[in-house]
């Protein structure tokens, strides 16, 4: 029987070769195109979602199509489901396609599925199902809760249970940071990824958000965030409350020291560089007040602020200018604006020493007089005889 079977196979093969040899050129390619071709596609699905497997036949001659699981158990034979797993459901059955869905996919469903076409010999096509498992929410931790400016801090971010392994990125505000990553594969084909990042902080980093961002094909917008808390020494500035312009002899000086830091400065001191503060200067909290300035007060005045991180200072250089030159206003008697003064009773005198114009009425000086629209005074020689000429 074995010999007969072999002989029959040899004869059939010989007939096929002879027939092909006598076909016109290109006929062999036509037979290949018109033959039955079985095809399928690989499927990637997220855990818990639905996968669809499509077994497609081209130029089917009523051959039977069936779908097998990775253990080669029949899921569907034509439109009949021998397998008891009700997660498999028939989506479409025709002469040219068998399409089956698998709902609530789990990691155990991953593997190679077989589309089989009952021909002689049977044809098979393989669909690999890949199951993606999103990692859990990332966990971000800091080596210390609070860090002082200039020191280094370290943050760690962990993504547990993903498949494939997640990729972790770091962002500090708008700046991308480079971390050191380790990947650990667990027994259930899952991965745990840990990333560490180190950097030095400045006072500008206080309150800055640091993001641990997870890149994974099974999930989007997955991140953990932590805000930095940075301690820094005070920032100090001096505000001149009074005077607004130049400081002159006889003026008062009022300075205010403004200091901000984290923690808030616990001490603010005023001093005079290389000299003592004037004895009558008054220091009230952050304010320095000096009255009746004179040039002996010239110098550098310093405001020093300190907190737990350190101290800082700022200087104010005082230069006292000369007092302004002023011409005193003469003391005058009030005048009744209703008085009518005739020109013949007015005497005008110019005192060259004072550079002032004096008007006398009946030997009384007046400064608040209305004398028409104009008045002309001739500059007469000193001690000139005769009455003083006036034009009104």
C-alpha positions as MATLAB code, in Angstrom:
seq = 'XXXXXXXXXXXXXXXXXXXXXXXXXXXXXXXXXXXXXXXXXXXXXXXXXXXXXXXXXXXXXXXXXXXXXXXXXXXXXXXXXXXXXXXXXXXXXXXXXXXXXXXXXXXXXXXXXXXXXXXXXXXXXXXXXXXXXXXXXXXXXXXXXXXXXXXXXXXXXXXXXXXXXXXXXXXXXXXXXXXXXXXXXXXXXXXXXXXXXXXXXXXXXXXXXXXXXXXXXXXXXXXXXXXXXXXXXXXXXXXXXXXXXXXXXXXXXXXXXXXXXXXXXXXXXXXXXXXXXXXXXXXXXXXXXXXXXXXXXXXXXXXXXXXXXXXXXXXXXXXXXXXXXXXXXXXXXXXXXXXXXXXXXXXXXXXXXXXXXXXXXXXXXXXXXXXXXXXXXXXXXXXXXXXXXXXX';
ca = [
       0.000    0.000    0.000;
       2.826    2.397    0.877;
       4.517    1.589   -2.437;
       1.308    2.101   -4.394;
       0.712    5.376   -2.728;
       4.194    6.547   -3.564;
       3.847    5.409   -7.124;
       0.571    7.288   -7.561;
       2.137   10.445   -6.177;
       5.068   10.101   -8.575;
       2.760    9.673  -11.546;
       0.650   12.686  -10.570;
       3.701   14.861  -10.152;
       5.064   13.684  -13.547;
       1.781   14.535  -15.262;
       1.800   18.025  -13.679;
       5.341   18.705  -14.894;
       4.567   17.477  -18.437;
       1.401   19.593  -18.580;
       3.206   22.693  -17.368;
       5.924   22.220  -19.936;
       3.420   22.411  -22.797;
       1.595   25.529  -21.506;
       2.117   28.765  -23.417;
       4.583   31.257  -21.927;
       3.016   33.067  -18.951;
       0.345   30.426  -18.330;
       2.089   29.216  -15.124;
       1.869   32.742  -13.655;
      -1.832   32.855  -14.539;
      -2.460   29.613  -12.645;
      -0.708   31.047   -9.579;
      -2.808   34.214   -9.614;
      -6.056   32.328  -10.095;
      -5.251   29.785   -7.363;
      -6.711   29.996   -3.847;
      -4.721   32.275   -1.587;
      -5.234   32.489    2.177;
      -4.258   35.665    4.018;
      -4.599   37.277    7.450;
      -3.046   40.095    9.494;
      -1.270   40.447   12.804;
      -3.299   42.150   15.524;
      -2.157   44.462   18.315;
      -4.710   45.116   21.048;
      -4.763   46.773   24.461;
      -5.611   44.561   27.391;
      -9.344   44.588   28.076;
     -10.289   45.679   24.572;
     -11.462   43.641   21.539;
      -9.282   41.968   18.899;
     -10.559   40.967   15.466;
      -9.017   38.213   13.361;
      -9.844   38.041    9.648;
      -9.126   34.927    7.556;
      -9.495   35.928    3.905;
      -9.554   33.671    0.855;
      -9.013   34.761   -2.727;
     -10.613   32.706   -5.476;
     -12.206   30.253   -3.056;
     -13.610   27.043   -4.614;
     -15.930   26.291   -1.692;
     -13.093   25.008    0.478;
     -13.783   25.114    4.218;
     -12.213   27.830    6.380;
     -11.495   27.389   10.050;
      -9.715   29.354   12.821;
      -7.481   27.712   15.439;
      -6.100   29.157   18.697;
      -2.385   29.031   19.672;
      -2.989   25.541   21.099;
      -4.429   24.523   17.700;
      -7.915   24.085   19.107;
     -10.678   24.951   16.662;
     -12.350   28.227   17.497;
     -14.613   28.368   14.444;
     -15.228   25.721   11.781;
     -17.005   27.650    9.063;
     -19.698   29.480   11.061;
     -19.787   27.001   13.951;
     -17.919   27.630   17.225;
     -16.826   24.325   18.822;
     -14.825   26.209   21.497;
     -16.859   27.088   24.572;
     -15.139   30.443   25.175;
     -18.005   32.855   24.526;
     -15.622   35.812   24.185;
     -15.136   34.625   20.592;
     -17.972   35.831   18.377;
     -18.598   35.496   14.661;
     -18.451   38.853   12.906;
     -18.659   37.678    9.274;
     -18.724   34.398    7.397;
     -18.737   34.006    3.624;
     -16.959   32.025    0.942;
     -14.153   34.585    1.029;
     -13.828   35.494    4.731;
     -14.114   34.196    8.247;
     -13.924   37.108   10.690;
     -14.012   36.530   14.448;
     -13.820   38.951   17.385;
     -12.269   38.280   20.771;
     -13.530   40.579   23.544;
     -11.958   41.453   26.887;
      -8.528   40.387   25.729;
      -6.065   39.361   28.431;
      -2.363   38.702   28.377;
      -3.037   34.957   28.279;
      -4.707   35.383   24.858;
      -1.435   36.475   23.299;
       0.030   34.110   20.716;
      -0.180   32.799   17.146;
      -3.635   32.072   15.730;
      -4.027   29.908   12.626;
      -6.302   30.481    9.639;
      -6.685   27.135    7.879;
      -8.147   26.400    4.445;
      -9.126   22.807    3.639;
      -7.455   22.334    0.288;
      -5.153   19.642   -0.987;
      -2.707   20.208    0.601;
      -4.278   22.438    3.333;
      -3.182   26.073    3.474;
      -2.393   27.984    6.653;
      -1.883   31.656    7.462;
      -0.830   33.008   10.850;
      -2.105   35.973   12.829;
      -0.002   36.960   15.830;
      -1.993   38.701   18.571;
       0.113   41.078   20.658;
      -1.441   42.323   23.883;
      -0.392   45.737   25.219;
      -0.695   46.337   28.960;
      -0.607   49.958   30.162;
       1.557   50.599   33.207;
       0.065   51.784   36.466;
       0.096   55.431   37.433;
       3.705   56.564   37.850;
       5.047   57.200   41.331;
       7.412   60.153   41.770;
       9.533   60.554   44.879;
      12.132   63.087   46.043;
      15.231   62.397   48.082;
      14.402   65.441   50.234;
      11.247   67.505   50.578;
      13.082   70.837   50.828;
      16.425   71.791   49.293;
      18.556   74.928   49.640;
      19.669   76.895   46.592;
      22.937   75.698   45.105;
      22.456   72.128   46.354;
      21.632   69.040   44.299;
      18.351   67.181   44.493;
      17.331   63.759   43.170;
      13.911   62.602   41.997;
      12.834   59.041   41.191;
       9.902   57.969   39.012;
       8.619   54.395   38.737;
       6.166   52.897   36.214;
       5.005   49.426   37.290;
       3.462   46.621   35.271;
       3.555   47.723   31.648;
       4.004   45.712   28.474;
       6.106   46.578   26.604;
       8.451   48.521   28.886;
       7.496   52.182   29.261;
       9.759   55.067   28.301;
      10.137   57.799   30.920;
      10.855   61.466   30.150;
      11.514   64.331   32.569;
      10.492   67.990   32.249;
      11.348   70.824   34.655;
       9.068   73.617   33.525;
       9.903   73.950   29.808;
      13.348   72.317   30.193;
      13.827   68.627   29.387;
      16.054   66.706   31.790;
      18.047   63.529   31.166;
      17.471   60.651   33.568;
      19.111   57.296   34.258;
      16.716   54.427   33.487;
      16.603   50.798   34.616;
      14.180   48.153   33.267;
      13.173   45.017   35.169;
      11.166   42.193   33.564;
       8.829   40.334   35.888;
       7.701   36.716   35.765;
       4.429   37.517   33.990;
       6.140   39.152   30.965;
       5.514   42.617   32.430;
       8.073   45.355   32.994;
       8.866   47.789   35.789;
      10.778   50.903   34.711;
      12.575   53.263   37.099;
      14.193   56.572   36.156;
      16.314   58.892   38.312;
      17.234   62.484   37.613;
      19.665   64.771   39.469;
      20.192   68.517   39.135;
      21.231   71.584   41.144;
      18.542   74.066   42.132;
      18.397   77.860   42.208;
      15.950   80.219   43.893;
      14.115   80.481   40.548;
      13.273   76.766   40.896;
      11.118   77.374   43.960;
       7.598   76.229   43.073;
       8.772   74.892   39.696;
       6.831   71.799   38.506;
       8.827   68.683   37.617;
       6.940   66.176   35.435;
       7.609   62.458   35.015;
       6.013   61.644   31.646;
       5.231   58.063   30.575;
       5.417   57.205   26.865;
       3.640   53.903   26.140;
       1.625   52.628   23.149;
      -1.249   51.535   25.402;
      -1.864   54.844   27.164;
      -1.670   58.616   26.619;
      -1.199   61.606   28.918;
       0.148   59.568   31.816;
       2.370   61.600   34.151;
       3.232   62.419   37.732;
       4.157   65.905   38.928;
       6.027   67.322   41.876;
       6.690   70.965   42.759;
      10.121   71.905   44.029;
      10.497   73.717   47.334;
      13.734   75.702   47.400;
      15.096   77.742   50.311;
      17.182   80.790   49.395;
      18.914   83.666   51.151;
      17.306   87.135   51.186;
      17.128   89.522   48.255;
      17.573   93.089   49.537;
      16.852   96.552   48.164;
      16.741  100.068   49.643;
      13.955  102.536   48.867;
      14.433  106.283   49.492;
      11.169  107.417   51.076;
      12.360  111.016   51.535;
      13.615  113.266   49.962;
      12.552  112.773   46.363;
      15.462  114.665   44.822;
      18.965  115.599   45.990;
      19.816  115.336   49.658;
      20.857  118.739   50.980;
      22.063  120.162   54.226;
      19.215  120.597   56.648;
      17.032  117.946   54.954;
      15.765  114.812   56.623;
      16.590  111.346   55.200;
      14.194  108.389   55.373;
      15.351  104.987   53.993;
      13.383  101.736   53.932;
      15.046   98.319   53.557;
      12.964   95.680   51.753;
      14.134   92.057   52.097;
      12.506   88.903   50.701;
      13.735   85.340   51.123;
      12.678   81.792   51.952;
      12.276   81.499   54.844;
      11.403   85.160   55.440;
      14.376   87.126   56.842;
      14.333   87.013   60.628;
      16.737   89.917   61.080;
      17.394   93.246   59.335;
      20.225   95.528   60.478;
      21.459   98.973   59.445;
      25.118   99.987   59.671;
      27.487  102.598   58.328;
      30.483  101.142   56.496;
      33.793  101.964   58.275;
      32.082  104.501   60.563;
      29.454  104.746   63.252;
      25.872  105.582   62.457;
      25.136  109.240   63.463;
      24.117  109.307   67.133;
      20.712  110.845   66.506;
      19.839  108.446   63.645;
      16.714  106.411   64.390;
      16.339  102.779   63.290;
      12.806  101.417   63.437;
      12.556   97.879   62.106;
      13.612   98.112   58.473;
      13.591  101.951   58.384;
      16.534  104.334   58.911;
      15.705  107.979   59.695;
      18.250  110.827   59.969;
      17.134  114.419   60.452;
      18.917  117.718   59.783;
      21.552  116.335   57.451;
      25.019  117.833   57.184;
      28.083  116.845   55.209;
      29.627  114.968   58.096;
      26.983  112.293   57.498;
      28.327  111.467   54.031;
      29.198  107.798   53.633;
      27.928  104.310   52.795;
      24.915  103.000   54.682;
      24.284   99.245   54.486;
      21.160   97.175   55.077;
      21.922   93.559   56.032;
      19.192   90.854   56.031;
      19.616   87.231   57.107;
      17.660   83.989   57.340;
      18.416   80.295   57.891;
      20.074   79.972   54.469;
      22.417   82.962   54.672;
      22.647   86.737   54.592;
      22.711   89.434   51.930;
      23.130   93.204   51.913;
      22.763   96.287   49.750;
      24.446   99.702   50.082;
      23.179  103.273   49.861;
      25.774  106.018   49.313;
      24.792  109.288   50.977;
      26.172  112.562   49.641;
      24.826  115.723   51.227;
      24.724  118.727   48.879;
      24.852  122.387   49.856;
      21.633  123.972   50.990;
      19.903  126.017   48.218;
      20.537  129.813   48.119;
      17.301  131.739   48.783;
      16.376  135.467   48.847;
      14.314  136.263   51.922;
      10.920  137.826   51.407;
      10.670  141.182   53.317;
       8.158  141.480   56.096;
       5.288  143.682   54.960;
       2.173  145.136   56.420;
      -1.148  144.092   54.991;
      -2.789  146.509   52.614;
      -6.433  147.148   51.916;
      -6.986  146.416   48.255;
      -9.755  149.011   48.251;
      -7.293  151.831   48.946;
      -7.005  154.385   46.171;
      -3.495  155.765   46.056;
      -2.707  158.767   43.945;
       0.493  158.999   42.018;
       1.480  162.137   43.803;
       1.579  160.330   47.122;
       3.642  157.323   45.963;
       7.381  157.215   46.334;
       9.397  154.565   44.542;
      12.866  153.667   45.763;
      15.396  151.165   44.440;
      17.785  149.710   46.945;
      20.753  148.576   44.992;
      22.188  146.566   47.841;
      19.114  144.331   48.020;
      18.181  144.420   44.344;
      14.580  144.957   45.390;
      11.873  147.446   44.349;
      10.131  149.204   47.245;
       6.962  151.286   46.940;
       6.077  153.665   49.737;
       2.766  155.371   50.410;
       2.850  157.976   53.120;
       6.030  156.366   54.411;
       4.404  152.919   54.631;
       5.766  150.075   52.457;
       3.269  148.270   50.230;
       3.657  145.066   48.254;
       0.051  144.213   47.427;
      -0.904  147.193   45.265;
      -2.735  147.447   41.976;
      -1.355  150.443   40.105;
      -3.101  150.388   36.732;
      -1.775  148.502   33.743;
       1.830  149.642   33.776;
       4.458  151.482   35.745;
       7.775  152.843   34.577;
      10.615  153.606   36.955;
      13.728  155.413   35.901;
      16.910  154.293   37.462;
      18.068  157.527   39.073;
      21.501  158.222   40.450;
      21.931  157.591   44.107;
      20.938  160.551   46.314;
      19.654  162.458   43.280;
      18.027  165.746   44.227;
      14.353  166.364   43.644;
      11.415  163.999   43.715;
      11.653  160.468   42.389;
      10.094  160.390   38.900;
       7.386  157.838   38.215;
       5.125  157.152   35.261;
       1.804  155.526   35.811;
];
